[in-house]
Amino acid sequence: MTLFSCEDITFRYAGIREANPTLTGVCLSIPKDCIFGIIGPNGSGKSTFLKCLYRSLSPTSGKITFIGNDLGSYSTRGLAKQMAVVVQTESASIPLTIREYVRLGRAAHHNVLDGFTAKDESIVDEALAELGIEEIQHRPITEISGGEYQRTMLARALTQKTDVLLLDEPTNHLDVFQQHKILQTVRKKNFSAVVVLHDLNLAARYCDYLAVLDHGKVIDMGTPDEILRADLIEDVYKMSINRFVVDGVIQLVMLPLES
Ligand code: ADP
Ligand code: MG
């Protein structure tokens, strides 16, 4: 079953020349029940593409369907019940505690101005424990580290109780243990996930499929084995690649090309 079907997506930010859209002719079919990774160099359009999937941006042209329906046909709450999003750009300037912030995820299910139910509170407890942040839950989110904030955002996404999760570089700011922990949580919860990742070795370990974006175009899509080929990755990232298999998982060692 298809989670997202993207047909010929073009996206151009206001003021960008018509000849140079940020996304060009993106056609992708993203299956359900898997972790789908998006990789590519800085500025290749990964975040822009993800924003089109969670409807923060509307494509300039082309069509996106989500679980068989036009993405535009969902109500805001209807979409929030189906899809949770963890992105990097949210600012942590609101004076809420971690717990209060995580609890906001429940807004996907009812108007939080009516207050929170005992069920909401127990879902929040569960999410805080899952991410190992229950001990700091009463700290203001303006006074926590980048890694703690990242885990707080994922905990909030968990309280939405969706089947689908979209993540933009969720491992930024995290130590190696926490990077794996986050992606293990996404796996363990059996999310259908679309995740933008910089670390190709994490992509190899946790993603079922990968799509490579470069200059706003999908260069290739397939399993990590098909995509993480030295020739393709060298071409896209301009690095020299040595490929190994460790524990049955592809691992790349990247070195600068000799100048
Ligand atoms: P990535 O996530 O792969 O690093 P982005 O999708 O953030 O790439 O950006 C793709 C391109 O679009 C970049 O050239 C970036 O400068 C440009 N871009 C991103 N956001 C905006 C914006 N709000 N207005 C204009 N250009 C933007
Ligand atoms: Mg980005």
Coordinates of C-alpha atoms and ligand atoms in Angstrom, one line a residue:
M1 CA 0.0 0.0 0.0
T2 CA 1.2 3.5 -0.8
L3 CA 1.7 6.1 1.9
F4 CA 2.6 9.0 -0.3
S5 CA 2.4 9.2 -4.0
C6 CA 4.1 12.2 -5.5
E7 CA 3.6 13.0 -9.2
D8 CA 5.8 15.5 -10.9
I9 CA 6.3 17.9 -7.9
T10 CA 7.8 21.2 -8.6
F11 CA 8.3 23.8 -5.9
R12 CA 9.6 27.3 -6.2
Y13 CA 10.0 29.7 -3.3
A14 CA 8.8 33.2 -3.9
G15 CA 11.5 35.3 -5.6
I16 CA 13.3 32.2 -7.0
R17 CA 13.8 32.3 -10.7
E18 CA 11.4 30.2 -12.7
A19 CA 14.2 28.4 -14.4
N20 CA 15.6 27.2 -11.0
P21 CA 12.9 25.7 -8.9
T22 CA 13.9 24.2 -5.5
L23 CA 12.2 20.9 -6.5
T24 CA 11.9 19.7 -10.0
G25 CA 9.8 16.9 -11.4
V26 CA 9.8 14.9 -8.2
C27 CA 8.1 11.6 -8.7
L28 CA 8.1 9.2 -5.8
S29 CA 6.0 6.4 -4.5
I30 CA 6.6 6.0 -0.7
P31 CA 5.3 2.7 0.6
K32 CA 3.4 2.3 3.9
D33 CA 4.8 0.2 6.8
C34 CA 8.5 1.0 6.2
I35 CA 11.1 3.6 7.1
F36 CA 11.8 5.7 4.0
G37 CA 14.9 7.8 4.1
I38 CA 15.7 10.9 2.2
I39 CA 19.4 11.7 1.7
G40 CA 21.3 14.3 -0.3
P41 CA 23.7 17.2 0.2
N42 CA 22.9 20.4 1.9
G43 CA 20.5 22.5 -0.1
S44 CA 19.3 19.7 -2.3
G45 CA 15.7 20.2 -1.3
K46 CA 15.1 17.6 1.4
S47 CA 13.4 19.8 3.9
T48 CA 11.4 21.6 1.2
F49 CA 10.2 18.2 0.0
L50 CA 9.3 17.0 3.5
K51 CA 7.4 20.3 4.0
C52 CA 5.3 19.5 0.9
L53 CA 4.5 16.1 2.5
Y54 CA 3.3 17.6 5.7
R55 CA 1.5 20.5 3.9
S56 CA 3.6 23.3 5.4
L57 CA 4.2 24.2 1.7
S58 CA 2.1 23.6 -1.3
P59 CA 3.8 22.4 -4.5
T60 CA 3.9 25.0 -7.3
S61 CA 2.7 22.1 -9.6
G62 CA 2.2 18.4 -9.3
K63 CA 0.1 16.2 -7.1
I64 CA 0.6 14.5 -3.7
T65 CA -1.8 11.8 -2.5
F66 CA -1.6 10.6 1.1
I67 CA -3.1 7.1 1.8
G68 CA -5.0 7.2 -1.4
N69 CA -6.6 10.7 -1.0
D70 CA -5.5 14.1 -2.2
L71 CA -3.2 15.6 0.5
G72 CA -5.2 18.9 0.2
S73 CA -8.5 17.1 1.0
Y74 CA -7.6 16.5 4.7
S75 CA -8.7 18.9 7.5
T76 CA -6.0 20.1 9.7
R77 CA -7.0 17.9 12.6
G78 CA -7.7 15.0 10.3
L79 CA -4.1 15.2 9.1
A80 CA -2.8 15.6 12.7
K81 CA -4.6 12.4 13.6
Q82 CA -2.8 10.5 10.9
M83 CA 0.6 12.2 10.7
A84 CA 3.0 13.5 13.3
V85 CA 6.0 15.7 12.4
V86 CA 9.3 16.3 14.0
V87 CA 11.2 19.1 12.4
Q88 CA 14.2 21.2 13.3
T89 CA 13.1 24.7 12.8
E90 CA 10.6 25.1 15.6
S91 CA 11.8 27.7 18.0
A92 CA 11.8 26.9 21.7
S93 CA 10.9 30.4 22.8
I94 CA 7.5 29.5 24.4
P95 CA 7.7 29.4 28.2
L96 CA 6.3 25.8 28.7
T97 CA 7.7 22.9 30.6
I98 CA 8.7 19.8 28.7
R99 CA 5.6 18.0 30.0
E100 CA 3.3 20.9 28.9
Y101 CA 4.9 20.9 25.5
V102 CA 4.7 17.2 25.0
R103 CA 1.0 17.3 26.0
L104 CA 0.3 19.7 23.2
G105 CA 0.4 16.7 20.9
R106 CA -3.0 15.7 22.3
A107 CA -4.4 18.7 20.4
A108 CA -4.6 16.3 17.4
H109 CA -7.5 14.6 19.2
H110 CA -9.5 17.2 21.0
N111 CA -9.5 20.9 21.8
V112 CA -7.0 21.3 24.5
L113 CA -8.7 24.5 25.7
D114 CA -11.2 22.0 27.2
G115 CA -8.4 20.7 29.4
F116 CA -6.7 17.4 29.5
T117 CA -8.1 14.0 30.4
A118 CA -6.6 11.3 32.6
K119 CA -6.0 9.4 29.4
D120 CA -4.1 12.3 27.9
E121 CA -1.9 12.4 31.0
S122 CA -1.1 8.7 30.9
I123 CA -0.3 9.0 27.2
V124 CA 2.1 11.8 28.1
D125 CA 3.7 9.8 30.9
E126 CA 4.3 6.9 28.4
A127 CA 5.9 9.2 25.8
L128 CA 8.2 10.9 28.4
A129 CA 9.3 7.5 29.7
E130 CA 9.8 6.2 26.1
L131 CA 12.3 9.0 25.4
G132 CA 13.9 8.9 28.9
I133 CA 12.9 12.5 29.7
E134 CA 10.5 11.9 32.6
E135 CA 13.1 13.2 35.2
I136 CA 13.4 16.6 33.4
Q137 CA 9.7 16.9 32.5
H138 CA 9.2 20.0 34.7
R139 CA 12.1 22.0 33.3
P140 CA 11.2 24.9 31.0
I141 CA 11.9 24.0 27.3
T142 CA 13.8 27.3 26.9
E143 CA 16.4 25.9 29.3
I144 CA 17.2 22.5 27.8
S145 CA 19.9 21.2 25.5
G146 CA 19.5 20.7 21.8
G147 CA 19.4 16.9 22.3
E148 CA 16.8 17.1 25.1
Y149 CA 14.7 19.4 22.9
Q150 CA 14.9 16.9 20.0
R151 CA 13.7 14.1 22.3
T152 CA 10.9 16.4 23.6
M153 CA 9.7 16.9 20.1
L154 CA 9.6 13.2 19.4
A155 CA 7.8 12.6 22.7
R156 CA 5.2 15.2 21.6
A157 CA 4.8 13.4 18.2
L158 CA 4.3 10.1 20.0
T159 CA 1.3 11.6 22.0
Q160 CA -0.5 12.2 18.7
K161 CA -0.8 8.4 18.4
T162 CA -0.4 8.4 14.7
D163 CA 0.7 5.6 12.4
V164 CA 2.7 8.0 10.3
L165 CA 5.8 10.0 11.4
L166 CA 7.8 12.5 9.4
L167 CA 11.2 13.6 10.7
D168 CA 13.7 16.1 9.5
E169 CA 17.2 15.3 10.7
P170 CA 16.0 13.9 14.0
T171 CA 19.5 12.9 15.1
N172 CA 20.9 16.4 15.0
H173 CA 22.4 17.5 18.4
L174 CA 22.3 13.9 19.7
D175 CA 25.1 11.8 20.9
V176 CA 25.7 8.5 19.1
F177 CA 23.7 6.5 21.7
Q178 CA 20.7 8.9 21.4
Q179 CA 20.9 8.9 17.6
H180 CA 20.4 5.1 17.6
K181 CA 17.8 5.3 20.4
I182 CA 15.6 7.7 18.4
L183 CA 15.7 5.6 15.3
Q184 CA 15.2 2.4 17.3
T185 CA 12.1 4.0 18.8
V186 CA 10.7 4.9 15.4
R187 CA 11.3 1.2 14.4
K188 CA 9.9 -0.3 17.5
K189 CA 6.7 1.8 17.3
N190 CA 6.2 0.4 13.8
F191 CA 5.6 3.8 12.3
S192 CA 5.4 4.3 8.6
A193 CA 8.1 7.0 8.6
V194 CA 9.7 9.4 6.1
V195 CA 13.0 10.6 7.6
V196 CA 15.6 13.0 6.3
L197 CA 19.0 11.8 7.4
H198 CA 22.5 13.2 7.0
D199 CA 24.3 10.2 8.4
L200 CA 24.4 7.6 5.6
N201 CA 25.4 4.9 8.0
L202 CA 22.3 5.5 10.2
A203 CA 20.3 5.5 6.9
A204 CA 21.8 2.1 6.0
R205 CA 20.9 0.6 9.4
Y206 CA 17.4 1.9 9.9
C207 CA 15.8 2.7 6.5
D208 CA 14.1 0.1 4.3
Y209 CA 14.3 2.4 1.3
L210 CA 16.3 5.5 0.4
A211 CA 15.7 8.3 -2.1
V212 CA 18.6 10.5 -3.1
L213 CA 17.9 14.2 -3.8
D214 CA 20.4 16.4 -5.6
H215 CA 19.7 19.9 -6.9
G216 CA 15.9 19.4 -6.3
K217 CA 15.7 16.2 -8.3
V218 CA 15.3 12.6 -7.3
I219 CA 18.5 11.0 -8.5
D220 CA 17.7 7.4 -7.5
M221 CA 15.5 5.4 -5.2
G222 CA 15.8 1.8 -3.8
T223 CA 17.0 -0.3 -0.9
P224 CA 20.1 0.9 1.0
D225 CA 22.1 -1.8 -0.8
E226 CA 21.0 -0.4 -4.2
I227 CA 21.5 3.2 -3.3
L228 CA 24.6 3.3 -1.1
R229 CA 26.9 2.4 -4.0
A230 CA 30.3 4.0 -4.1
D231 CA 29.8 5.4 -7.6
L232 CA 26.4 7.1 -6.8
I233 CA 27.4 8.5 -3.4
E234 CA 30.8 9.7 -4.7
D235 CA 29.1 11.5 -7.5
V236 CA 26.4 13.2 -5.3
Y237 CA 28.6 14.0 -2.3
K238 CA 32.0 14.5 -4.1
M239 CA 33.7 12.3 -1.5
S240 CA 35.7 9.1 -1.9
I241 CA 33.7 6.1 -0.6
N242 CA 34.8 2.8 0.8
R243 CA 31.9 0.4 1.3
F244 CA 31.9 -2.4 3.9
V245 CA 29.3 -4.7 5.4
V246 CA 29.3 -4.9 9.2
D247 CA 26.8 -7.2 10.9
G248 CA 24.9 -7.5 7.6
V249 CA 24.6 -3.7 7.4
I250 CA 26.3 -1.5 4.8
Q251 CA 28.8 1.0 6.3
L252 CA 30.5 3.7 4.3
V253 CA 33.8 5.3 5.1
M254 CA 34.0 8.7 3.4
L255 CA 37.2 10.5 2.7
P256 CA 37.8 13.8 0.8
L257 CA 38.7 13.4 -2.9
E258 CA 42.3 14.1 -3.5
S259 CA 42.7 17.6 -4.9
Ligands
ADP1 P1 18.1 20.7 2.4 O1 17.0 20.4 3.5 O2 18.3 19.5 1.5 O3 19.4 21.2 3.0 P2 16.3 22.9 1.7 O4 15.0 22.2 1.2 O5 16.3 23.5 3.1 O6 17.5 21.9 1.5 O7 16.6 24.0 0.7 C1 16.7 23.8 -0.7 C2 17.0 25.1 -1.4 O8 15.9 26.0 -1.2 C3 18.3 25.8 -0.9 O9 18.9 26.4 -2.0 C4 17.7 26.9 0.1 O10 18.6 28.0 0.1 C5 16.4 27.2 -0.6 N1 15.4 27.7 0.4 C6 15.1 27.0 1.5 N2 14.1 27.7 2.2 C7 13.9 28.9 1.4 C8 13.0 30.0 1.6 N3 12.2 30.1 2.6 N4 13.1 30.9 0.6 C9 13.9 30.8 -0.5 N5 14.7 29.8 -0.7 C10 14.7 28.8 0.3
MG2 MG 17.1 20.5 5.6

